[in-house]
CSV table of C-alpha atoms in Angstrom, one decimal:
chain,number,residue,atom,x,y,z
A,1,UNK,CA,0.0,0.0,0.0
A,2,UNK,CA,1.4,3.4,-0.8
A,3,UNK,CA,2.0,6.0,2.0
A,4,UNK,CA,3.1,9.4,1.5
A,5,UNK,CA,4.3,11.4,3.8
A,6,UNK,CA,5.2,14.9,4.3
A,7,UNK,CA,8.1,16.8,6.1
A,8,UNK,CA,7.8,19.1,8.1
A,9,UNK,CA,4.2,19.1,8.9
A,10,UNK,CA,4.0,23.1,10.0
A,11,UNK,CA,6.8,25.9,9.2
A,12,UNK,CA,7.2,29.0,10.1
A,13,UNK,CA,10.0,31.3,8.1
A,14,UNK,CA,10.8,34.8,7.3
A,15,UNK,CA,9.9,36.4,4.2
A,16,UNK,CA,12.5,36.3,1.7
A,17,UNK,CA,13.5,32.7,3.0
A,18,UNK,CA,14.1,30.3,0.0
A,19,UNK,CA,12.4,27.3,1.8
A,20,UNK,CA,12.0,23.5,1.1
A,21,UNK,CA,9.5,20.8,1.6
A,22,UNK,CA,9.6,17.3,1.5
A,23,UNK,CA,7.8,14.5,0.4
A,24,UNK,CA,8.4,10.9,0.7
A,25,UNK,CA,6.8,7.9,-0.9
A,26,UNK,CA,7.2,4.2,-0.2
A,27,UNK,CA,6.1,2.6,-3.5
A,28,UNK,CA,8.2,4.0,-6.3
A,29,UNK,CA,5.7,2.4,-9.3
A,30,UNK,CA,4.1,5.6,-9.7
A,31,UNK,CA,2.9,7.2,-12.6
A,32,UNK,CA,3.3,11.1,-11.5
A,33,UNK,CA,4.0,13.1,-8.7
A,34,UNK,CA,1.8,16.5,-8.0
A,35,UNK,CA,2.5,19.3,-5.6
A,36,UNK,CA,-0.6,21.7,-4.8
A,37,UNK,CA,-1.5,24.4,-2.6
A,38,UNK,CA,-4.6,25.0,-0.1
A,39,UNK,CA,-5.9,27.8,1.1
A,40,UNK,CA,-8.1,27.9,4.5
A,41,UNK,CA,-11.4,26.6,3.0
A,42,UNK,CA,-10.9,26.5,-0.1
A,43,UNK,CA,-10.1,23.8,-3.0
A,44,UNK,CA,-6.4,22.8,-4.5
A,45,UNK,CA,-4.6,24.4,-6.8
A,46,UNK,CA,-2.4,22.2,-8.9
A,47,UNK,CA,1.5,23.9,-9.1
A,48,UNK,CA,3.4,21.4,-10.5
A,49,UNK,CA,3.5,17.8,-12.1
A,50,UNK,CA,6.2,15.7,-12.2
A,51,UNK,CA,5.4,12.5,-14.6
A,52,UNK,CA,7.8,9.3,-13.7
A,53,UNK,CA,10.2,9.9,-17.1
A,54,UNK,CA,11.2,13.6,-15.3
A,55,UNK,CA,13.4,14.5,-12.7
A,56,UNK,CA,12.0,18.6,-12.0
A,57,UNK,CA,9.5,20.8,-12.7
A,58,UNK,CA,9.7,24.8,-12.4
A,59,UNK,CA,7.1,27.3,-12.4
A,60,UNK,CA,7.7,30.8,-11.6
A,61,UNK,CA,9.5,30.6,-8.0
A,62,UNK,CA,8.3,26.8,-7.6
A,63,UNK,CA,11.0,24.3,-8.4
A,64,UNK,CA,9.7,20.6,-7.7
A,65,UNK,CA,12.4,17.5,-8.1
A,66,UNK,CA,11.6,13.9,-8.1
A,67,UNK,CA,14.3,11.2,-7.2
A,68,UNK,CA,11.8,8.2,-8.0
A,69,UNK,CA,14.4,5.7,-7.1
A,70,UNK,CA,14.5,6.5,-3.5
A,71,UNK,CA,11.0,7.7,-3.2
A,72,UNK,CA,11.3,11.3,-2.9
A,73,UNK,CA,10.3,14.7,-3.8
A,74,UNK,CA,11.2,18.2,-3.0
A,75,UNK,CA,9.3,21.4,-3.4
A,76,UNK,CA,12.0,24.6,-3.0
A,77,UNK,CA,10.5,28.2,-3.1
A,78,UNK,CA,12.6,30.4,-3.9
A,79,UNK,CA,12.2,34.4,-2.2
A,80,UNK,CA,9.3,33.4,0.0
A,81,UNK,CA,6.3,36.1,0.0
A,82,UNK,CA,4.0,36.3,2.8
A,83,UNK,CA,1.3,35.3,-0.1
A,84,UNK,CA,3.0,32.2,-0.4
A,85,UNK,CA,0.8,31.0,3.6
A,86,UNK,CA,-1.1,28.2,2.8
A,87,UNK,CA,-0.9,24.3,3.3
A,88,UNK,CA,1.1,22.2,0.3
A,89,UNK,CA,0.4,19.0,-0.1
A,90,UNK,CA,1.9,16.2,-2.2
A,91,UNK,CA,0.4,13.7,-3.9
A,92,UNK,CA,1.1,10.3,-6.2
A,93,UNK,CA,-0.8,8.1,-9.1
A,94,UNK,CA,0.0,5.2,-9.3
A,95,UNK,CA,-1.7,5.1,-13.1
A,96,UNK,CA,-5.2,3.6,-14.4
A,97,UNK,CA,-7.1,2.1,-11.9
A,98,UNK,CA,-5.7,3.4,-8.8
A,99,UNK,CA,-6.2,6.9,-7.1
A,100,UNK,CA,-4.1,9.6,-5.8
A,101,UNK,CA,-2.3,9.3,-2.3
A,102,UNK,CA,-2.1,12.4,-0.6
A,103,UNK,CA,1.0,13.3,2.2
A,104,UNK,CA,-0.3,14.8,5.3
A,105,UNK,CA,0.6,18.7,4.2
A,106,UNK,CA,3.3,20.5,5.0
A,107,UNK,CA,1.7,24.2,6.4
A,108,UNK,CA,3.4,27.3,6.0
A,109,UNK,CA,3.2,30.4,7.1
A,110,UNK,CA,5.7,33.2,6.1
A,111,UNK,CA,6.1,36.1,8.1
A,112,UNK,CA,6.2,40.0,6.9
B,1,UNK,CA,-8.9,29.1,-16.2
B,2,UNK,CA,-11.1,26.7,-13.6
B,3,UNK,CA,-11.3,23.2,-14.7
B,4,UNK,CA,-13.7,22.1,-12.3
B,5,UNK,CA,-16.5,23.7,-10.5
B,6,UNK,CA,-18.1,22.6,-7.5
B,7,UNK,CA,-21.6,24.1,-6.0
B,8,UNK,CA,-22.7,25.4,-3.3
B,9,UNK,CA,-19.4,26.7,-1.8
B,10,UNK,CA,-20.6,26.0,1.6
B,11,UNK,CA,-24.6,25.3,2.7
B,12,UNK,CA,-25.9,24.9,6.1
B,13,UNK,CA,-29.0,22.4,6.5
B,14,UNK,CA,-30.9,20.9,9.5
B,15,UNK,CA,-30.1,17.5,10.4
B,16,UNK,CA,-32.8,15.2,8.9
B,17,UNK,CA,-32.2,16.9,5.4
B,18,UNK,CA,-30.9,16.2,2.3
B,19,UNK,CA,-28.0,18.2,0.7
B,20,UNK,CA,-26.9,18.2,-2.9
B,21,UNK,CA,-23.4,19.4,-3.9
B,22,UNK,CA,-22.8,19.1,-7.6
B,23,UNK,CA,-19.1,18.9,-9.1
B,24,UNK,CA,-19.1,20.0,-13.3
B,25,UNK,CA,-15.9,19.5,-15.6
B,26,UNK,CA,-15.7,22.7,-17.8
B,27,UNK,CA,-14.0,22.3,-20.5
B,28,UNK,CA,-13.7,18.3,-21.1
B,29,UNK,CA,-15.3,15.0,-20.8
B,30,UNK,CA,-14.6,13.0,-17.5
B,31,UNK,CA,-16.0,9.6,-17.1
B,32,UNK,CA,-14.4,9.7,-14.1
B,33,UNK,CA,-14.6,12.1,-10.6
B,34,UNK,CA,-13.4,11.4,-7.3
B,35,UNK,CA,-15.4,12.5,-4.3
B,36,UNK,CA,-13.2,13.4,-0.8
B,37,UNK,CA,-14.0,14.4,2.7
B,38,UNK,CA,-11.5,16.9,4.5
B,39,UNK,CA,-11.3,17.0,8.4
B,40,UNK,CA,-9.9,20.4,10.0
B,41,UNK,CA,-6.0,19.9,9.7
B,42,UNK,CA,-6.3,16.6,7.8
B,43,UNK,CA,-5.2,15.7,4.1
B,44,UNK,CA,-8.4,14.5,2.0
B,45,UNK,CA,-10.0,11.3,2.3
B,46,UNK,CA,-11.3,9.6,-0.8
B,47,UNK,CA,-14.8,8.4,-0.6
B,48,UNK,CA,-15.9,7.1,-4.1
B,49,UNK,CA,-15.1,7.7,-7.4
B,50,UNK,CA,-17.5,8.5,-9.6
B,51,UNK,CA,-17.9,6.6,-13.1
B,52,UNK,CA,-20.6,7.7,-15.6
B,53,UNK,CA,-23.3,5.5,-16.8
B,54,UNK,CA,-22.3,3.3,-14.2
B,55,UNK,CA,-22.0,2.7,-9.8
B,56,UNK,CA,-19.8,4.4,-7.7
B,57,UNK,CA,-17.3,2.7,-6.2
B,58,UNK,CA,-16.8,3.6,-2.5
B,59,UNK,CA,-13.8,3.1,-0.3
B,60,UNK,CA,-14.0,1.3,2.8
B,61,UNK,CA,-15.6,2.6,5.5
B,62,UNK,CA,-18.1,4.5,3.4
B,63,UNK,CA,-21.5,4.1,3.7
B,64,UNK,CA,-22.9,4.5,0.1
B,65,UNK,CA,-26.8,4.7,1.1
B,66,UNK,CA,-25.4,7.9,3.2
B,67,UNK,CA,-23.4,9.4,0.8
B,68,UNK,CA,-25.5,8.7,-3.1
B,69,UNK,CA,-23.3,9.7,-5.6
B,70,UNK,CA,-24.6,10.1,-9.7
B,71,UNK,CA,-22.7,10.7,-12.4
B,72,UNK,CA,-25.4,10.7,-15.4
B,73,UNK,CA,-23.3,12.6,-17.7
B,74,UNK,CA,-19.7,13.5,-18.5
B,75,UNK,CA,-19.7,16.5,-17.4
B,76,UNK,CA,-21.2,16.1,-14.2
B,77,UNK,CA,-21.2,14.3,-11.1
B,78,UNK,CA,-23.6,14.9,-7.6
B,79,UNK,CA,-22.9,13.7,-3.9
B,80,UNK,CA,-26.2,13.9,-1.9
B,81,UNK,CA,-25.9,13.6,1.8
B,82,UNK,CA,-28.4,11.7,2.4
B,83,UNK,CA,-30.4,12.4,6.2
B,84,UNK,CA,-27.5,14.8,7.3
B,85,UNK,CA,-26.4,14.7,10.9
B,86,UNK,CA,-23.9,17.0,12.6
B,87,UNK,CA,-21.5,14.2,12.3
B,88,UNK,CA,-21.4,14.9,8.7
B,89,UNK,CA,-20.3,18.3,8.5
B,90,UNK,CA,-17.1,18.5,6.8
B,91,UNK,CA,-15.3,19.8,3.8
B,92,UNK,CA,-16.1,18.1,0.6
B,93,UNK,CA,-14.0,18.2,-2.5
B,94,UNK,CA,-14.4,16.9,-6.0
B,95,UNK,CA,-11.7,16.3,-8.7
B,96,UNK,CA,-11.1,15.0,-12.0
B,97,UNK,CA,-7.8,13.7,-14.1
B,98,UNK,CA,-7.5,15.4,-17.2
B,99,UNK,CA,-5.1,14.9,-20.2
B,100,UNK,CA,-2.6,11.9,-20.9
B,101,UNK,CA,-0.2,13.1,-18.2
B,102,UNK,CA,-3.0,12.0,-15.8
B,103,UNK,CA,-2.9,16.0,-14.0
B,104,UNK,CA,-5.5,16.2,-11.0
B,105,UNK,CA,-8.1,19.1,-11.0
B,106,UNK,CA,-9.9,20.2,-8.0
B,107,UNK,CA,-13.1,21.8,-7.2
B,108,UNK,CA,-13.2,24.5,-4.5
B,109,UNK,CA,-15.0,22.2,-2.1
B,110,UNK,CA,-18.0,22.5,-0.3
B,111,UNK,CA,-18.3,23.4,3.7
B,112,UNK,CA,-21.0,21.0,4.8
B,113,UNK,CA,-22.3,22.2,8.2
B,114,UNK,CA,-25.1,20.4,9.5
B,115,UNK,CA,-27.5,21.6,12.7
């Protein structure tokens, strides 16, 4: 069974930190790797996907890596803005037939 | 632009009731839509996915004469809480996969909060 989990579960950094979250996997069989973003009561919002073939993803400030063989991901923002507050979580597919596992979240606030 | 669109955005009803929250893919055709629950301070919990023309399929745990899930076209699925109690209230989220490289979409969820 896959399990994904997420490191650190809360963090708390200056603005203008560059910053990095984990994400850990046990099952490396997985089709694609997605970071997203939650605000308080609200839905996701997809930032990056990583499919198995790739090792990173950028967008903007966002860089996302994936070392599949080991069963890990990273998420480094770069410049952190006090817009950046919200909970990321992590998620994998394991392809056709199978649904996404989400990590726990990793929440982050970043101080003005 | 939004992918997926889930109504209401939040709905308060009286325990006893019904409540409908319906999840609509935008601009393609999903013949499939996952349904989740989200505690406070939790990651999401899948509940069913939804296949069109055809049953859910629940996950474990979930009662599926509670939670009646329809999916009568491909561009739209419905959860109905069926007899809500307080027990129930809870953040609901919808989502499809879209596109060859299997990308997840989410809806913006739907506060549940029974009284």
């Amino acid at each position: 069974k896959q399990e994904v989990t997420q490191i650190p579960a809360a963090l708390s950094v200056p603005e203008g930190e560059n910053l990095v979250l984990n994400c850990s996997f046990t099952d490396s069989a997985i089709y694609n790797l997605q970071w997203f973003r939650q605000d308080p009561g609200k839905g996701l919002t997809s930032l990056l996907l990583i499919q198995s073939s790739q090792r990173e993803q950028t967008s903007g400030r966002l860089n996302a890596s994936l070392d599949k063989s080991s069963g890990r991901s990273t998420l480094y923002i770069a410049a952190s803005q006090p817009g950046d507050s919200a909970t990321y979580l992590c998620a994998v597919y394991l392809g056709a037939g199978n649904m996404l596992t989400f990590g726990g979240g990793t929440r982050l606030m970043v101080k003005p | 632009g939004a992918v997926v669109s889930q109504h209401p955005s939040w709905v308060i009803c009286k325990s006893g009731t019904s409540v409908k929250i319906e999840c609509r893919s935008l601009d393609f055709q999903a013949t499939t839509m996952f349904w989740y629950r989200q505690f406070p301070k939790q990651s999401l919990m899948l509940m069913a996915t939804s296949n069109e023309g055809s049953k859910a399929t629940y996950e474990q745990g979930v009662e599926k004469d509670k939670f009646l899930i329809n999916h009568a076209s491909l561009t739209l699925s419905t959860l109905t809480v069926t007899s809500a109690h307080p027990e129930d209230s809870s953040f609901y989220i919808c989502s499809v996969l879209r596109g060859l490289g299997t990308e997840a979409f989410f809806g913006q969820g739907t506060r549940l909060t029974v009284v």
